[in-house]
Amino acid sequence: MTAPLARRLGTADAVTVGLAAMIGAGVFSALGPAAAAAGAGLLPALAIAALIAYCNATSTLRLALRYPTSGGAYVYGRERLGPLWGNLAGWCFVLGKTASCAAMALTVGQYLWPDHARPVAVAAVLGLTTLTYFGVHRGAKLARVIVTIVLVCLVALGVLALTTGAPQADRLVPHSSTGVLTAAALLFFAFAGYARIATLGEEVRDPRRTLTRAVPLALAIALAVYTLLAVAALATVGAAGLAASPAPLRTVLEVTPLREFGWVISILGAVAALGALLALVLGVSRTAFAMARDGNLPRPLAAVHPRHQVPHRAEVVVGLLAATAAATLDLREAIGLSSFGVLLYYAVANAAAWTLEPEFRPARWIPIAGLVGCVLLAGVLIWGGGAW
């Protein structure tokens, strides 16, 4: 029997791990493609994505309260639906989110040193894997610093743009519904970080109290920041300007008096992507640890470091796989590989939440809406061109 993981994380740590994943994964990369898909329908698309994310978050939270152990929907699927569905969720999460690690690492490289993005990406993965090897509490502390800096700067950018960037309210009015679901599918992944909180369930203090507060709080903060930035970007730059820009937030800054400080956005994007990468390494390694503990991955990966009390072998393997993906895939391929795995993972989580006992089960419509939403967005990504 393997040793238990140390319960060191409080509510603030859990919130910042989730926020680091959501903010870094979404706001610097999703607004442009979403605007290209939906135009001024960006705001309705954000609302759809947020609703599905809320359903997924609620289902995940109730499942995490019932099963406060590492593994996320891998554990939930096995316990509620059977080994096949749990294994499906686990493999989808590990494979999809390993690709997400590569995507975030490549984002770091493109922001910091575009001509040498791949070496920077590989170095970022290996560096953060080394950090988490020496203790999850150190990783959570770094995530708190990163997410605080990023949130303050993003809120300041949104307010600055709305007050000095000559916003036009008519740019916020959608003229058609074309592309809204595709944009919602793209924006959905900007909310996926709350799952990282649930996968750390075995390492949080007082799981019922901590998870009940952390999951909805992280989701609400992310939604507020995304809404502020989407409104500011549409009102000042317009959908066409966002769609044409490789760096949408830098374009927003250019309409303000601080336009000469565009380099700040580049640094901020790299820092946010590093925060997302850190949270991803933590979450994927914990799911791999849980699968190895059950014999669905090689059992040596279930080892816990005797001093640092982290699943060190799982972290090393995940880090090496992510570094290999960053060295061989481009950003679009990495995101496409990740997308389907994430949606299938949440589909299993919602199906599992439907079967919970009454004292844990959410309102019946929540897991149904989450499951249907995941399947719908997966279909859009396949046939609507959203993933490629």
mmCIF file of C-alpha atoms in Angstrom, residues 96-372:
data_model
loop_
_atom_site.group_PDB
_atom_site.id
_atom_site.type_symbol
_atom_site.label_atom_id
_atom_site.label_comp_id
_atom_site.label_asym_id
_atom_site.label_seq_id
_atom_site.Cartn_x
_atom_site.Cartn_y
_atom_site.Cartn_z
ATOM 1 C CA GLY A 96 -5.061 15.532 -23.431
ATOM 2 C CA LYS A 97 -3.537 17.557 -20.643
ATOM 3 C CA THR A 98 -0.031 16.420 -21.439
ATOM 4 C CA ALA A 99 -0.687 17.996 -24.837
ATOM 5 C CA SER A 100 -1.973 21.076 -22.986
ATOM 6 C CA CYS A 101 1.330 21.216 -21.109
ATOM 7 C CA ALA A 102 3.081 21.317 -24.457
ATOM 8 C CA ALA A 103 0.721 24.040 -25.709
ATOM 9 C CA MET A 104 1.335 26.243 -22.674
ATOM 10 C CA ALA A 105 5.074 25.678 -22.898
ATOM 11 C CA LEU A 106 5.043 26.655 -26.579
ATOM 12 C CA THR A 107 3.076 29.785 -25.641
ATOM 13 C CA VAL A 108 5.844 30.693 -23.207
ATOM 14 C CA GLY A 109 8.387 30.242 -25.953
ATOM 15 C CA GLN A 110 6.467 32.297 -28.497
ATOM 16 C CA TYR A 111 6.019 35.191 -26.090
ATOM 17 C CA LEU A 112 9.550 35.213 -24.702
ATOM 18 C CA TRP A 113 11.697 34.254 -27.692
ATOM 19 C CA PRO A 114 9.691 33.563 -30.872
ATOM 20 C CA ASP A 115 12.734 32.533 -32.929
ATOM 21 C CA HIS A 116 13.631 29.825 -30.405
ATOM 22 C CA ALA A 117 10.202 28.893 -29.080
ATOM 23 C CA ARG A 118 10.794 25.134 -28.921
ATOM 24 C CA PRO A 119 13.968 25.156 -26.796
ATOM 25 C CA VAL A 120 12.357 27.650 -24.430
ATOM 26 C CA ALA A 121 9.239 25.458 -24.228
ATOM 27 C CA VAL A 122 11.235 22.349 -23.382
ATOM 28 C CA ALA A 123 13.222 24.249 -20.755
ATOM 29 C CA ALA A 124 10.000 25.601 -19.208
ATOM 30 C CA VAL A 125 8.503 22.111 -18.839
ATOM 31 C CA LEU A 126 11.649 20.630 -17.346
ATOM 32 C CA GLY A 127 12.160 23.580 -14.995
ATOM 33 C CA LEU A 128 8.641 23.491 -13.552
ATOM 34 C CA THR A 129 8.718 19.699 -13.279
ATOM 35 C CA THR A 130 11.854 20.057 -11.180
ATOM 36 C CA LEU A 131 10.109 22.619 -8.977
ATOM 37 C CA THR A 132 7.090 20.407 -8.289
ATOM 38 C CA TYR A 133 9.386 17.456 -7.576
ATOM 39 C CA PHE A 134 10.499 19.247 -4.406
ATOM 40 C CA GLY A 135 6.988 19.768 -3.038
ATOM 41 C CA VAL A 136 3.473 20.772 -4.138
ATOM 42 C CA HIS A 137 3.345 23.559 -1.561
ATOM 43 C CA ARG A 138 6.259 25.278 -3.310
ATOM 44 C CA GLY A 139 4.440 24.980 -6.627
ATOM 45 C CA ALA A 140 1.270 26.433 -5.103
ATOM 46 C CA LYS A 141 3.193 29.363 -3.625
ATOM 47 C CA LEU A 142 4.682 30.184 -7.023
ATOM 48 C CA ALA A 143 1.232 29.886 -8.610
ATOM 49 C CA ARG A 144 -0.107 32.416 -6.088
ATOM 50 C CA VAL A 145 2.565 34.959 -7.031
ATOM 51 C CA ILE A 146 2.029 34.436 -10.757
ATOM 52 C CA VAL A 147 -1.759 34.624 -10.682
ATOM 53 C CA THR A 148 -1.769 37.739 -8.482
ATOM 54 C CA ILE A 149 0.494 39.610 -10.892
ATOM 55 C CA VAL A 150 -1.462 38.497 -13.950
ATOM 56 C CA LEU A 151 -4.899 39.300 -12.496
ATOM 57 C CA VAL A 152 -3.898 42.779 -11.361
ATOM 58 C CA CYS A 153 -2.423 43.617 -14.760
ATOM 59 C CA LEU A 154 -5.367 42.204 -16.738
ATOM 60 C CA VAL A 155 -7.949 44.093 -14.686
ATOM 61 C CA ALA A 156 -5.879 47.259 -15.076
ATOM 62 C CA LEU A 157 -5.734 46.726 -18.856
ATOM 63 C CA GLY A 158 -9.499 46.257 -19.086
ATOM 64 C CA VAL A 159 -10.261 49.364 -17.044
ATOM 65 C CA LEU A 160 -7.647 51.436 -18.911
ATOM 66 C CA ALA A 161 -9.050 50.429 -22.299
ATOM 67 C CA LEU A 162 -12.641 51.232 -21.310
ATOM 68 C CA THR A 163 -11.708 54.627 -19.883
ATOM 69 C CA THR A 164 -9.148 55.853 -22.435
ATOM 70 C CA GLY A 165 -9.569 53.720 -25.562
ATOM 71 C CA ALA A 166 -12.637 55.445 -27.098
ATOM 72 C CA PRO A 167 -14.969 52.431 -26.660
ATOM 73 C CA GLN A 168 -18.009 52.127 -28.929
ATOM 74 C CA ALA A 169 -21.049 50.350 -27.507
ATOM 75 C CA ASP A 170 -22.392 49.339 -30.927
ATOM 76 C CA ARG A 171 -19.414 47.009 -31.380
ATOM 77 C CA LEU A 172 -20.824 44.820 -28.601
ATOM 78 C CA VAL A 173 -24.023 44.003 -30.509
ATOM 79 C CA PRO A 174 -23.863 40.689 -32.416
ATOM 80 C CA HIS A 175 -25.298 40.782 -35.933
ATOM 81 C CA SER A 176 -25.691 37.016 -36.431
ATOM 82 C CA SER A 177 -25.372 33.731 -34.549
ATOM 83 C CA THR A 178 -22.913 32.252 -37.030
ATOM 84 C CA GLY A 179 -19.869 30.799 -35.331
ATOM 85 C CA VAL A 180 -21.103 31.347 -31.768
ATOM 86 C CA LEU A 181 -20.909 27.666 -30.839
ATOM 87 C CA THR A 182 -17.460 27.348 -32.378
ATOM 88 C CA ALA A 183 -16.345 30.358 -30.354
ATOM 89 C CA ALA A 184 -17.931 28.861 -27.237
ATOM 90 C CA ALA A 185 -16.004 25.642 -27.837
ATOM 91 C CA LEU A 186 -12.770 27.618 -28.038
ATOM 92 C CA LEU A 187 -13.558 29.756 -24.993
ATOM 93 C CA PHE A 188 -14.632 26.736 -22.939
ATOM 94 C CA PHE A 189 -11.042 25.667 -22.520
ATOM 95 C CA ALA A 190 -10.272 28.953 -20.845
ATOM 96 C CA PHE A 191 -12.383 27.745 -17.897
ATOM 97 C CA ALA A 192 -10.930 24.259 -17.564
ATOM 98 C CA GLY A 193 -8.555 25.064 -14.713
ATOM 99 C CA TYR A 194 -11.020 24.316 -11.917
ATOM 100 C CA ALA A 195 -10.457 20.600 -12.582
ATOM 101 C CA ARG A 196 -6.916 21.050 -11.326
ATOM 102 C CA ILE A 197 -8.406 21.850 -7.924
ATOM 103 C CA ALA A 198 -10.306 18.568 -7.797
ATOM 104 C CA THR A 199 -7.276 16.534 -8.857
ATOM 105 C CA LEU A 200 -5.464 17.935 -5.809
ATOM 106 C CA GLY A 201 -8.250 16.710 -3.491
ATOM 107 C CA GLU A 202 -5.956 14.398 -1.552
ATOM 108 C CA GLU A 203 -3.561 17.260 -0.763
ATOM 109 C CA VAL A 204 -5.980 19.920 0.540
ATOM 110 C CA ARG A 205 -6.781 20.495 4.183
ATOM 111 C CA ASP A 206 -10.423 19.897 5.148
ATOM 112 C CA PRO A 207 -11.537 18.886 1.613
ATOM 113 C CA ARG A 208 -15.267 19.591 2.107
ATOM 114 C CA ARG A 209 -14.716 23.170 3.277
ATOM 115 C CA THR A 210 -11.801 23.915 0.962
ATOM 116 C CA LEU A 211 -13.240 22.521 -2.266
ATOM 117 C CA THR A 212 -16.716 23.979 -1.661
ATOM 118 C CA ARG A 213 -15.186 27.433 -1.534
ATOM 119 C CA ALA A 214 -12.334 27.106 -4.009
ATOM 120 C CA VAL A 215 -14.077 25.736 -7.116
ATOM 121 C CA PRO A 216 -16.895 28.314 -7.491
ATOM 122 C CA LEU A 217 -14.647 31.157 -6.344
ATOM 123 C CA ALA A 218 -11.973 30.402 -8.933
ATOM 124 C CA LEU A 219 -14.590 30.065 -11.673
ATOM 125 C CA ALA A 220 -16.327 33.327 -10.714
ATOM 126 C CA ILE A 221 -13.079 35.308 -10.669
ATOM 127 C CA ALA A 222 -12.044 33.942 -14.054
ATOM 128 C CA LEU A 223 -15.449 34.744 -15.570
ATOM 129 C CA ALA A 224 -15.351 38.303 -14.239
ATOM 130 C CA VAL A 225 -11.893 38.919 -15.695
ATOM 131 C CA TYR A 226 -12.785 37.352 -19.057
ATOM 132 C CA THR A 227 -15.973 39.403 -19.307
ATOM 133 C CA LEU A 228 -14.155 42.643 -18.507
ATOM 134 C CA LEU A 229 -11.464 41.960 -21.105
ATOM 135 C CA ALA A 230 -13.915 40.750 -23.772
ATOM 136 C CA VAL A 231 -16.074 43.853 -23.381
ATOM 137 C CA ALA A 232 -13.027 46.145 -23.397
ATOM 138 C CA ALA A 233 -11.504 44.414 -26.422
ATOM 139 C CA LEU A 234 -14.702 44.403 -28.495
ATOM 140 C CA ALA A 235 -15.634 47.975 -27.615
ATOM 141 C CA THR A 236 -12.210 49.432 -28.401
ATOM 142 C CA VAL A 237 -10.687 47.228 -31.111
ATOM 143 C CA GLY A 238 -13.754 45.516 -32.570
ATOM 144 C CA ALA A 239 -14.188 41.888 -33.550
ATOM 145 C CA ALA A 240 -12.286 42.298 -36.812
ATOM 146 C CA GLY A 241 -9.317 43.846 -35.045
ATOM 147 C CA LEU A 242 -9.232 41.046 -32.502
ATOM 148 C CA ALA A 243 -9.514 38.361 -35.156
ATOM 149 C CA ALA A 244 -6.644 39.845 -37.172
ATOM 150 C CA SER A 245 -4.279 40.195 -34.226
ATOM 151 C CA PRO A 246 -1.797 37.456 -33.239
ATOM 152 C CA ALA A 247 -1.679 39.062 -29.775
ATOM 153 C CA PRO A 248 -5.181 40.426 -29.019
ATOM 154 C CA LEU A 249 -4.377 41.952 -25.636
ATOM 155 C CA ARG A 250 -1.370 43.779 -27.025
ATOM 156 C CA THR A 251 -3.686 45.207 -29.686
ATOM 157 C CA VAL A 252 -6.038 46.410 -26.949
ATOM 158 C CA LEU A 253 -3.147 48.111 -25.173
ATOM 159 C CA GLU A 254 -2.251 49.937 -28.392
ATOM 160 C CA VAL A 255 -5.482 51.973 -28.264
ATOM 161 C CA THR A 256 -4.566 53.360 -24.812
ATOM 162 C CA PRO A 257 -2.013 56.024 -23.795
ATOM 163 C CA LEU A 258 0.335 53.206 -22.742
ATOM 164 C CA ARG A 259 0.698 51.783 -26.241
ATOM 165 C CA GLU A 260 4.505 51.894 -26.107
ATOM 166 C CA PHE A 261 4.476 49.321 -23.307
ATOM 167 C CA GLY A 262 3.386 46.426 -25.493
ATOM 168 C CA TRP A 263 6.378 44.468 -24.274
ATOM 169 C CA VAL A 264 4.683 44.254 -20.888
ATOM 170 C CA ILE A 265 1.896 42.154 -22.426
ATOM 171 C CA SER A 266 4.482 39.805 -23.928
ATOM 172 C CA ILE A 267 6.045 39.253 -20.512
ATOM 173 C CA LEU A 268 2.624 38.937 -18.908
ATOM 174 C CA GLY A 269 1.548 36.329 -21.467
ATOM 175 C CA ALA A 270 4.653 34.282 -20.813
ATOM 176 C CA VAL A 271 4.192 34.521 -17.046
ATOM 177 C CA ALA A 272 0.516 33.507 -17.293
ATOM 178 C CA ALA A 273 1.369 30.544 -19.519
ATOM 179 C CA LEU A 274 3.993 29.478 -16.992
ATOM 180 C CA GLY A 275 1.329 29.572 -14.288
ATOM 181 C CA ALA A 276 -0.965 27.418 -16.410
ATOM 182 C CA LEU A 277 1.856 25.013 -17.147
ATOM 183 C CA LEU A 278 2.619 24.683 -13.436
ATOM 184 C CA ALA A 279 -1.004 23.863 -12.619
ATOM 185 C CA LEU A 280 -1.178 21.367 -15.498
ATOM 186 C CA VAL A 281 1.940 19.502 -14.370
ATOM 187 C CA LEU A 282 0.471 19.240 -10.873
ATOM 188 C CA GLY A 283 -2.907 17.962 -12.107
ATOM 189 C CA VAL A 284 -1.727 15.498 -14.751
ATOM 190 C CA SER A 285 0.865 13.923 -12.475
ATOM 191 C CA ARG A 286 -1.757 13.386 -9.738
ATOM 192 C CA THR A 287 -4.087 11.613 -12.151
ATOM 193 C CA ALA A 288 -1.200 9.462 -13.396
ATOM 194 C CA PHE A 289 -0.371 8.712 -9.752
ATOM 195 C CA ALA A 290 -3.958 7.592 -9.055
ATOM 196 C CA MET A 291 -4.050 5.398 -12.174
ATOM 197 C CA ALA A 292 -0.736 3.785 -11.239
ATOM 198 C CA ARG A 293 -1.984 3.179 -7.712
ATOM 199 C CA ASP A 294 -4.858 1.165 -9.225
ATOM 200 C CA GLY A 295 -2.626 -0.705 -11.661
ATOM 201 C CA ASN A 296 -3.832 1.065 -14.827
ATOM 202 C CA LEU A 297 -0.403 2.608 -15.349
ATOM 203 C CA PRO A 298 2.897 1.001 -14.290
ATOM 204 C CA ARG A 299 2.793 0.672 -10.501
ATOM 205 C CA PRO A 300 6.216 2.241 -9.926
ATOM 206 C CA LEU A 301 4.594 5.575 -10.879
ATOM 207 C CA ALA A 302 2.538 5.371 -7.665
ATOM 208 C CA ALA A 303 5.606 5.992 -5.516
ATOM 209 C CA VAL A 304 5.516 8.918 -3.064
ATOM 210 C CA HIS A 305 8.801 10.662 -2.284
ATOM 211 C CA PRO A 306 9.689 9.866 1.354
ATOM 212 C CA ARG A 307 10.829 13.414 2.097
ATOM 213 C CA HIS A 308 8.859 15.718 -0.202
ATOM 214 C CA GLN A 309 5.674 13.600 -0.098
ATOM 215 C CA VAL A 310 4.789 14.105 -3.760
ATOM 216 C CA PRO A 311 4.284 11.528 -6.565
ATOM 217 C CA HIS A 312 7.763 12.216 -7.873
ATOM 218 C CA ARG A 313 7.996 9.437 -10.459
ATOM 219 C CA ALA A 314 4.671 10.385 -12.027
ATOM 220 C CA GLU A 315 5.802 14.015 -12.163
ATOM 221 C CA VAL A 316 9.055 13.107 -13.904
ATOM 222 C CA VAL A 317 7.346 10.920 -16.515
ATOM 223 C CA VAL A 318 4.661 13.534 -17.241
ATOM 224 C CA GLY A 319 7.335 16.220 -17.521
ATOM 225 C CA LEU A 320 9.381 14.184 -19.983
ATOM 226 C CA LEU A 321 6.331 13.380 -22.124
ATOM 227 C CA ALA A 322 5.259 17.036 -22.167
ATOM 228 C CA ALA A 323 8.770 18.162 -23.059
ATOM 229 C CA THR A 324 8.837 15.654 -25.932
ATOM 230 C CA ALA A 325 5.459 16.921 -27.177
ATOM 231 C CA ALA A 326 6.668 20.528 -26.990
ATOM 232 C CA ALA A 327 9.707 19.581 -29.055
ATOM 233 C CA THR A 328 7.700 17.832 -31.781
ATOM 234 C CA LEU A 329 4.213 19.443 -32.026
ATOM 235 C CA ASP A 330 3.255 22.950 -33.063
ATOM 236 C CA LEU A 331 0.835 24.980 -30.968
ATOM 237 C CA ARG A 332 -2.234 24.254 -33.108
ATOM 238 C CA GLU A 333 -1.569 20.525 -33.066
ATOM 239 C CA ALA A 334 -1.077 20.514 -29.302
ATOM 240 C CA ILE A 335 -4.347 22.365 -28.696
ATOM 241 C CA GLY A 336 -6.242 20.112 -31.109
ATOM 242 C CA LEU A 337 -4.904 16.976 -29.430
ATOM 243 C CA SER A 338 -5.920 18.317 -26.039
ATOM 244 C CA SER A 339 -9.424 19.478 -26.917
ATOM 245 C CA PHE A 340 -11.201 16.171 -27.395
ATOM 246 C CA GLY A 341 -9.644 14.559 -24.375
ATOM 247 C CA VAL A 342 -10.791 17.381 -22.114
ATOM 248 C CA LEU A 343 -14.379 17.236 -23.354
ATOM 249 C CA LEU A 344 -14.587 13.468 -22.956
ATOM 250 C CA TYR A 345 -13.135 13.778 -19.457
ATOM 251 C CA TYR A 346 -15.865 16.216 -18.420
ATOM 252 C CA ALA A 347 -18.551 14.130 -20.109
ATOM 253 C CA VAL A 348 -17.601 11.209 -17.849
ATOM 254 C CA ALA A 349 -17.586 13.515 -14.812
ATOM 255 C CA ASN A 350 -21.117 14.724 -15.529
ATOM 256 C CA ALA A 351 -22.402 11.192 -16.117
ATOM 257 C CA ALA A 352 -20.838 10.140 -12.817
ATOM 258 C CA ALA A 353 -22.389 13.100 -10.958
ATOM 259 C CA TRP A 354 -25.852 12.023 -12.169
ATOM 260 C CA THR A 355 -25.490 8.814 -10.146
ATOM 261 C CA LEU A 356 -24.457 10.410 -6.828
ATOM 262 C CA GLU A 357 -26.354 9.847 -3.600
ATOM 263 C CA PRO A 358 -28.939 12.587 -2.818
ATOM 264 C CA GLU A 359 -26.790 14.255 -0.168
ATOM 265 C CA PHE A 360 -24.024 14.845 -2.737
ATOM 266 C CA ARG A 361 -25.920 15.016 -6.037
ATOM 267 C CA PRO A 362 -26.356 18.446 -7.683
ATOM 268 C CA ALA A 363 -29.662 19.572 -9.172
ATOM 269 C CA ARG A 364 -30.596 17.078 -11.877
ATOM 270 C CA TRP A 365 -30.362 19.572 -14.742
ATOM 271 C CA ILE A 366 -26.719 20.377 -14.003
ATOM 272 C CA PRO A 367 -25.011 17.097 -15.001
ATOM 273 C CA ILE A 368 -27.439 16.721 -17.936
ATOM 274 C CA ALA A 369 -26.611 20.180 -19.256
ATOM 275 C CA GLY A 370 -22.918 19.584 -18.689
ATOM 276 C CA LEU A 371 -22.933 16.253 -20.499
ATOM 277 C CA VAL A 372 -24.964 17.564 -23.449
#
